[in-house]
mmCIF file of C-alpha atoms and ligand atoms in Angstrom:
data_model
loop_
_atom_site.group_PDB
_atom_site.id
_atom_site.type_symbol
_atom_site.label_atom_id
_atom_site.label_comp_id
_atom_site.label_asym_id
_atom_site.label_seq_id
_atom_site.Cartn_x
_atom_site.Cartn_y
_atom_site.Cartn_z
ATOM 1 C CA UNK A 1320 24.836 13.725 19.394
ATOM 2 C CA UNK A 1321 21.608 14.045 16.785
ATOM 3 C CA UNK A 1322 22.842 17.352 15.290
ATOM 4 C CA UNK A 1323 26.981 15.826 14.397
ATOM 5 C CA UNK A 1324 25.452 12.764 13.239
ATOM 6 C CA UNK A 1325 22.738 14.197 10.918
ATOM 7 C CA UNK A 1326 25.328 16.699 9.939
ATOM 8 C CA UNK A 1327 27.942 13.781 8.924
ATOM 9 C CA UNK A 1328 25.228 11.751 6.993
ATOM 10 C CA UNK A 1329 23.701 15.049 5.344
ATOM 11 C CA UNK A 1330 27.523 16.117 4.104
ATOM 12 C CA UNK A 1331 27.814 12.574 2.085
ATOM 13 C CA UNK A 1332 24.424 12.692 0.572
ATOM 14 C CA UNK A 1333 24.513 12.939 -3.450
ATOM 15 C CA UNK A 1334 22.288 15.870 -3.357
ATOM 16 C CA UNK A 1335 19.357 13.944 -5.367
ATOM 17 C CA UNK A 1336 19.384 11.505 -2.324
ATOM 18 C CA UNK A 1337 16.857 12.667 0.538
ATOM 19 C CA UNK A 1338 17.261 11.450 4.158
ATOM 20 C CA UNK A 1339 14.157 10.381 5.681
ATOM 21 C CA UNK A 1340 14.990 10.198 9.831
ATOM 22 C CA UNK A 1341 13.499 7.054 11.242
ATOM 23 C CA UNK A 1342 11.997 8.324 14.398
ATOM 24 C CA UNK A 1343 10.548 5.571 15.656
ATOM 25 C CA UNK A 1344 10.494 4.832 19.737
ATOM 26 C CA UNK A 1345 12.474 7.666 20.059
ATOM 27 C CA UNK A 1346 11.089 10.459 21.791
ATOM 28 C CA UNK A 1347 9.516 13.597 20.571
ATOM 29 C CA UNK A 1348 12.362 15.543 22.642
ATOM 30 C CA UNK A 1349 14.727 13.584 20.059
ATOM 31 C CA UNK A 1350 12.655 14.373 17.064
ATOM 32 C CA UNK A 1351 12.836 18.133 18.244
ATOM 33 C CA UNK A 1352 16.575 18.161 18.110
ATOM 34 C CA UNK A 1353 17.157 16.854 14.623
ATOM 35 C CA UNK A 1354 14.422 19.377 13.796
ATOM 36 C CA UNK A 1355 16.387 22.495 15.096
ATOM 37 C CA UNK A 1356 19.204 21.358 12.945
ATOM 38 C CA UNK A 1357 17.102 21.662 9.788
ATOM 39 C CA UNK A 1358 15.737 18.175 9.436
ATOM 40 C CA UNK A 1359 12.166 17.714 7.961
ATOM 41 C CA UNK A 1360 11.345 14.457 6.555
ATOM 42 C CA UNK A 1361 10.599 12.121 9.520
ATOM 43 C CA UNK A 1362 9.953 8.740 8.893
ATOM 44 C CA UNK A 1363 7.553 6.149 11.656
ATOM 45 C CA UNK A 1364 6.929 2.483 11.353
ATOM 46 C CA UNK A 1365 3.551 3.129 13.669
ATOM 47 C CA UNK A 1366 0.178 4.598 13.052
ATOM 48 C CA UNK A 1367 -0.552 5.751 16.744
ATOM 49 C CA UNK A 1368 2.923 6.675 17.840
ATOM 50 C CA UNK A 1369 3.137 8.472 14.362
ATOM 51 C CA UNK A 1370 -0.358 10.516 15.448
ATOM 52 C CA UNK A 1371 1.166 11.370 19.208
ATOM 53 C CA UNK A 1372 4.270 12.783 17.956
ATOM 54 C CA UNK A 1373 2.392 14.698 14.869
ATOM 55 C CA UNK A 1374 0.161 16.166 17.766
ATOM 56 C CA UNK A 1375 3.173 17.522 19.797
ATOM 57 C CA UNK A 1376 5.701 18.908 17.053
ATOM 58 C CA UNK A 1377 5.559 21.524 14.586
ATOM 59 C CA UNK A 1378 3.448 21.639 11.639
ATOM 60 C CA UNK A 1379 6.202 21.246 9.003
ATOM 61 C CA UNK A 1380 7.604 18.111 9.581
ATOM 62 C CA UNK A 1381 6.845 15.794 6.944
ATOM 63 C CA UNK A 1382 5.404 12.676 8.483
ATOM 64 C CA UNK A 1383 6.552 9.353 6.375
ATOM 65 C CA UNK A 1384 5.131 6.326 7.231
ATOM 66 C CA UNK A 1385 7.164 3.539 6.409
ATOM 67 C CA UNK A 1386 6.164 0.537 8.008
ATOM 68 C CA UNK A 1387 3.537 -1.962 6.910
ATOM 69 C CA UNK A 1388 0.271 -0.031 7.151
ATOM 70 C CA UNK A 1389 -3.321 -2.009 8.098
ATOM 71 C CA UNK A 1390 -6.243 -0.406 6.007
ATOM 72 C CA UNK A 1391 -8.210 -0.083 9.420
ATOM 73 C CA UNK A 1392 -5.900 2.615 10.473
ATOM 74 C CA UNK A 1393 -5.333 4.969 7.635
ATOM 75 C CA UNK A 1394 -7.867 7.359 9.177
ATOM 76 C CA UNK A 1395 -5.909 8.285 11.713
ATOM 77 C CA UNK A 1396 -3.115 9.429 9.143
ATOM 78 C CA UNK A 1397 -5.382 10.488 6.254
ATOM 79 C CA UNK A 1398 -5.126 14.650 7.211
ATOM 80 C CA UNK A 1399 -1.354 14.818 7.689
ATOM 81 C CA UNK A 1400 0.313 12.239 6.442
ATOM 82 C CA UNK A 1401 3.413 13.040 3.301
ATOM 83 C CA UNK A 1402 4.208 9.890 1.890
ATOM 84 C CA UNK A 1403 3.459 6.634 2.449
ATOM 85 C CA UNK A 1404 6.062 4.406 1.566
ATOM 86 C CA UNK A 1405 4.578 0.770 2.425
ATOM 87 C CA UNK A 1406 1.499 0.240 -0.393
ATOM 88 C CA UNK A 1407 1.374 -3.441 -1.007
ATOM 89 C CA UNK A 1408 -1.892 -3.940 -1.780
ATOM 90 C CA UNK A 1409 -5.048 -2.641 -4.045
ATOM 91 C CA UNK A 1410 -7.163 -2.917 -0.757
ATOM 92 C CA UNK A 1411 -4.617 -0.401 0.809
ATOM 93 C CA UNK A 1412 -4.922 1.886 -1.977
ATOM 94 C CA UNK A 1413 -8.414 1.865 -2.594
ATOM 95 C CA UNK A 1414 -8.646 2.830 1.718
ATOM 96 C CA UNK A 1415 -6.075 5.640 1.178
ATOM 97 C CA UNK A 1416 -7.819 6.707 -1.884
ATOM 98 C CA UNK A 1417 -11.130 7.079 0.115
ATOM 99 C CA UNK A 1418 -9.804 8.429 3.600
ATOM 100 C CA UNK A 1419 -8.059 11.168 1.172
ATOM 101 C CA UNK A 1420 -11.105 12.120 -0.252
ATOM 102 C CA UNK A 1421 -12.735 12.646 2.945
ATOM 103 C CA UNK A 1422 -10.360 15.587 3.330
ATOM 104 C CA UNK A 1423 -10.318 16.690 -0.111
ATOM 105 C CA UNK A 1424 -6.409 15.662 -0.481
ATOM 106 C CA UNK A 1425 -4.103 13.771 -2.329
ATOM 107 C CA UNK A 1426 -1.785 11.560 -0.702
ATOM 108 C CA UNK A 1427 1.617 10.324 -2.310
ATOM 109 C CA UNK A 1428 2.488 6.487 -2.258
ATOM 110 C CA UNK A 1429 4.970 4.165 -2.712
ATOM 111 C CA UNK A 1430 4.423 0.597 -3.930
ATOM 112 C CA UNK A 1431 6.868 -1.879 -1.750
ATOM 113 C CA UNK A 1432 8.696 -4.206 -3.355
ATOM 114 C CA UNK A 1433 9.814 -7.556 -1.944
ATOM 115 C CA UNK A 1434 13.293 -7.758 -3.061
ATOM 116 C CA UNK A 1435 14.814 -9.229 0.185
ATOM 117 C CA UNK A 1436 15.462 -13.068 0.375
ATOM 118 C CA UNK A 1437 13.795 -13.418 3.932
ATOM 119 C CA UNK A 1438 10.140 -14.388 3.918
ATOM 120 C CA UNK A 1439 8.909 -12.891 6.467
ATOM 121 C CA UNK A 1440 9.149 -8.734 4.192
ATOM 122 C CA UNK A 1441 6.079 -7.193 3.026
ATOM 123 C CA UNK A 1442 5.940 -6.143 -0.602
ATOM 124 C CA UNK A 1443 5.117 -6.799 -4.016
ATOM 125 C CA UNK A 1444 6.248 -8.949 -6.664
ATOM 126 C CA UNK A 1445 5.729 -7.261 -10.501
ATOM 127 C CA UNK A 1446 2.943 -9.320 -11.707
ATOM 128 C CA UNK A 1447 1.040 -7.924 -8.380
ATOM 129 C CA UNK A 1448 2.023 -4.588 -9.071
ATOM 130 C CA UNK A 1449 1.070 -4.900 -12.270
ATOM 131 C CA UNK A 1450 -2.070 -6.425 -11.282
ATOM 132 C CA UNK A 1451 -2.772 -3.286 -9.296
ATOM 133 C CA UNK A 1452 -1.766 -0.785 -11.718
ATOM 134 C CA UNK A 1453 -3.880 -2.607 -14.902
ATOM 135 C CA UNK A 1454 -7.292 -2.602 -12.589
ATOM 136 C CA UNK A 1455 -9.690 -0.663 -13.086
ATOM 137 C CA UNK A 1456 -10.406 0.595 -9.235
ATOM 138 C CA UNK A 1457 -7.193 1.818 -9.901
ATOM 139 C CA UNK A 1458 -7.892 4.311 -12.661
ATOM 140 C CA UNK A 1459 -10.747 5.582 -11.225
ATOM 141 C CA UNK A 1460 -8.217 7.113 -8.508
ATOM 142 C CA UNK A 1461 -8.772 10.661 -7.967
ATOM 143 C CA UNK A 1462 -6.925 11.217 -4.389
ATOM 144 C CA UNK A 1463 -3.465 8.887 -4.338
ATOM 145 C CA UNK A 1464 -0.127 9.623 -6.456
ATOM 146 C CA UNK A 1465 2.077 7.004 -6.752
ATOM 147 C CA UNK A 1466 5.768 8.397 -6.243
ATOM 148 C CA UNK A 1467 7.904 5.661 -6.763
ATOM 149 C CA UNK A 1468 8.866 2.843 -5.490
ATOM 150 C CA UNK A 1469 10.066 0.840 -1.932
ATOM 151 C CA UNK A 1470 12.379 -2.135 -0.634
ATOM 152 C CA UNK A 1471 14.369 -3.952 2.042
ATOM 153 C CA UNK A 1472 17.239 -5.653 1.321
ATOM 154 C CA UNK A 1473 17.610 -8.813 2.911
ATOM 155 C CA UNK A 1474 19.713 -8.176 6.427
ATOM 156 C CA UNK A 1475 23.781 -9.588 5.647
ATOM 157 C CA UNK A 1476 27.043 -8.695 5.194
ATOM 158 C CA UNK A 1477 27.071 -9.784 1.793
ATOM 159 C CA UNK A 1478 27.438 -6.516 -0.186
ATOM 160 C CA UNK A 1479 26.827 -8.514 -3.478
ATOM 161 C CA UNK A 1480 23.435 -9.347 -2.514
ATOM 162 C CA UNK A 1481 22.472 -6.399 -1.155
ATOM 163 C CA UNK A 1482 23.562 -4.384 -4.327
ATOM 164 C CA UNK A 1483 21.396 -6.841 -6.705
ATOM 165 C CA UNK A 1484 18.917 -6.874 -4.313
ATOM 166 C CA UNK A 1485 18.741 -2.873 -5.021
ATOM 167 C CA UNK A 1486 19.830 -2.673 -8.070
ATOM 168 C CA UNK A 1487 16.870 -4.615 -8.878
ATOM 169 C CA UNK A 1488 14.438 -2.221 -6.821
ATOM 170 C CA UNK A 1489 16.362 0.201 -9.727
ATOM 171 C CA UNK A 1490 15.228 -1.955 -12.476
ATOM 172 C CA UNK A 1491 11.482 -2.230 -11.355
ATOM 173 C CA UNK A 1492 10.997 1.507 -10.913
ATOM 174 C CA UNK A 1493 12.520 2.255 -14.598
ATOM 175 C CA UNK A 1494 10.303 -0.542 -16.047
ATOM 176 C CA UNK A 1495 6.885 0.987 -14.194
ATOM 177 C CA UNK A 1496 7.966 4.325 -14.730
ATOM 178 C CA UNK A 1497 8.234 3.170 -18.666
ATOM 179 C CA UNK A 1498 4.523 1.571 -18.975
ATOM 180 C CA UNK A 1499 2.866 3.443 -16.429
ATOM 181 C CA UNK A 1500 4.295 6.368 -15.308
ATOM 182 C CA UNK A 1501 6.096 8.131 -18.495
ATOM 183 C CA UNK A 1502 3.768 11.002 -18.966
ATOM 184 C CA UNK A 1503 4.099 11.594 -14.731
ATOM 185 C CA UNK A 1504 6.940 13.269 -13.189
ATOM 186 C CA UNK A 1505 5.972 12.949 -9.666
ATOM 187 C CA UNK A 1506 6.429 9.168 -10.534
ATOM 188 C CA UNK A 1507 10.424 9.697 -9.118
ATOM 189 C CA UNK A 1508 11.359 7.961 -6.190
ATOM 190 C CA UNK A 1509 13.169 5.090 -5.003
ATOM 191 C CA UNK A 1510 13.098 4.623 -1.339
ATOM 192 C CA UNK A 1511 16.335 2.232 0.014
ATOM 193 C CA UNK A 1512 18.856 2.249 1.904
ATOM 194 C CA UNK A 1513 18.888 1.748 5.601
ATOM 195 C CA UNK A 1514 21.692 2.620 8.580
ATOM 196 C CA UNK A 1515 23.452 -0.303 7.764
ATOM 197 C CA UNK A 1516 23.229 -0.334 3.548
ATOM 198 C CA UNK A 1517 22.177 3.204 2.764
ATOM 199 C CA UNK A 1518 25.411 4.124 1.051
ATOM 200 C CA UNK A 1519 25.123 0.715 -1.351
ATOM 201 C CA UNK A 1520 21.945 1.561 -1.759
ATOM 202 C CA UNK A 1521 23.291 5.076 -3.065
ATOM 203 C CA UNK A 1522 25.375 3.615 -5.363
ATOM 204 C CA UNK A 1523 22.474 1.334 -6.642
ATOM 205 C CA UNK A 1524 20.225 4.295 -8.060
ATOM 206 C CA UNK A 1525 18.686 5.677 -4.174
ATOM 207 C CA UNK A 1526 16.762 8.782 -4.119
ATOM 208 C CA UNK A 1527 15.466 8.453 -0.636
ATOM 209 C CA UNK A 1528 17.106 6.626 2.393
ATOM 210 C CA UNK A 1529 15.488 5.928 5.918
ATOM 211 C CA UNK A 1530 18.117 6.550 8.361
ATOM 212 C CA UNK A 1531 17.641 5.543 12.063
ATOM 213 C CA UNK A 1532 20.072 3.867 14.611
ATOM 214 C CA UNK A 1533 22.873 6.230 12.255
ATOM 215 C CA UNK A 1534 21.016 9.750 13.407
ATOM 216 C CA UNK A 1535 19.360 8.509 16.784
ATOM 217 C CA UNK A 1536 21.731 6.133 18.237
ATOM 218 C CA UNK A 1537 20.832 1.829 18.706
ATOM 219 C CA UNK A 1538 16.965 1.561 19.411
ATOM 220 C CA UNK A 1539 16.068 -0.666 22.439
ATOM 221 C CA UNK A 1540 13.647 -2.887 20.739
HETATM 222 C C1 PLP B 172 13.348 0.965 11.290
HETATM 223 C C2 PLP B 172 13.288 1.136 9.816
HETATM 224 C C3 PLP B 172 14.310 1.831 9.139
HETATM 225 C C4 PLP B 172 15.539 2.414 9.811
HETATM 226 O O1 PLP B 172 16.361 1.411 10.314
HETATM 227 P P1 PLP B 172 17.836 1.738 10.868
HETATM 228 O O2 PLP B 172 18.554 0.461 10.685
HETATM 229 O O3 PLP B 172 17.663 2.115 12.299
HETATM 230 O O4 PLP B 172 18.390 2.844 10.065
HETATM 231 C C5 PLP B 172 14.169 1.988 7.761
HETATM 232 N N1 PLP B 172 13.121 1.492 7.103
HETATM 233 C C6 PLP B 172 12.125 0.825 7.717
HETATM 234 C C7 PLP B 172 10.993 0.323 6.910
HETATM 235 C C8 PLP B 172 12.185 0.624 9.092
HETATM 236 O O5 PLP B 172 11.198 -0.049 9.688
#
């Protein structure tokens, strides 16, 4: 049941740690549920199911995306969206920077790291991120915040790798927020930690874990 399980998960979180629920294929009735038990911060992996649900539940819900986002379809996101956690490229920013502008917000952003050994995971190494952050489209940025940072760790049982892997999502976040982001304390988060490595994650400097299967039961994918 939604409400014991997000109850369960809630009771172990550090309280700096913030559970993003990974709604994605599950249906809005589902979403609804978790809701009524308090929940918030919903997390989707796609643009149009993200749009269908926003259009059918209450206002309040923050809407994360968290999937790999094409720049062709940040419009339909631009007016609600909360945080999107999936930045990977200077071309995504600069369209999130100008759909934002078209309705006079700001919207927060995560750069994605690639810390996973798998090929096949978006994300950024440093000298790309820096790369972004140095250029000069960048600074001329009036409508995105960059709020942290974002990773996958690569999918095995090996709880050594997966706590390097993290720990050096950790390290990358204190080294950006030293050059880049010192002055900015919206510059704070560090999205990790999954169903199946969440709590290493926790232990690896977490302030933000998407949480699906766990809350929602196995997806049929
Ligand atoms: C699906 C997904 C999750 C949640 O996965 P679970 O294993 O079901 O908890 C977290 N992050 C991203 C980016 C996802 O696509």
């Amino acid at each position: 049941m939604i409400k014991t399980n997000l109850a369960a998960i809630q009771a172990a979180l550090p309280e700096h740690v913030t559970l993003v629920a990974v709604s994605k294929t599950k249906p809005v009735a589902a979403i609804q549920e978790a809701y009524n038990a308090g929940q918030r911060d919903f997390g989707e992996n796609k643009v149009q199911e993200m749009v269908d649900k926003y259009d059918q539940l209450p206002s309040d819900i923050r809407w994360h995306l968290i999937g790999h986002l094409q720049t062709n379809k940040v419009k339909y996101i631009a007016h609600f969206v909360h945080l999107i956690h999936g930045v990977d490229s200077l071309k995504l920013l600069i369209e999130i920077n100008k759909q934002a502008a078209k309705h006079n917000r700001i919207i927060d952003c995560l750069l994605q790291f690639h810390i996973a050994e798998e090929e096949t995971k978006f994300g950024l190494n440093m000298a790309e991120c820096t790369e972004i952050l140095t250029s000069s489209a960048f600074a001329e940025m009036k409508h995105v915040r960059i709020c942290g940072v974002m990773g996958m760790a690569t999918f095995t049982e090996n709880t050594e790798q997966i706590n390097k892997e993290f720990a050096q999502l950790t390290t990358y976040f204190f080294l950006l927020k030293q050059v880049f982001f010192a002055e900015n304390d919206s510059f704070s988060i560090r999205s990790m930690g999954m169903s199946g490595d969440y709590e290493h994650a926790i232990t690896q400097g977490s302030t933000m874990i998407r949480v699906g299967s766990s809350l929602f039961g196995i997806r049929a994918e």
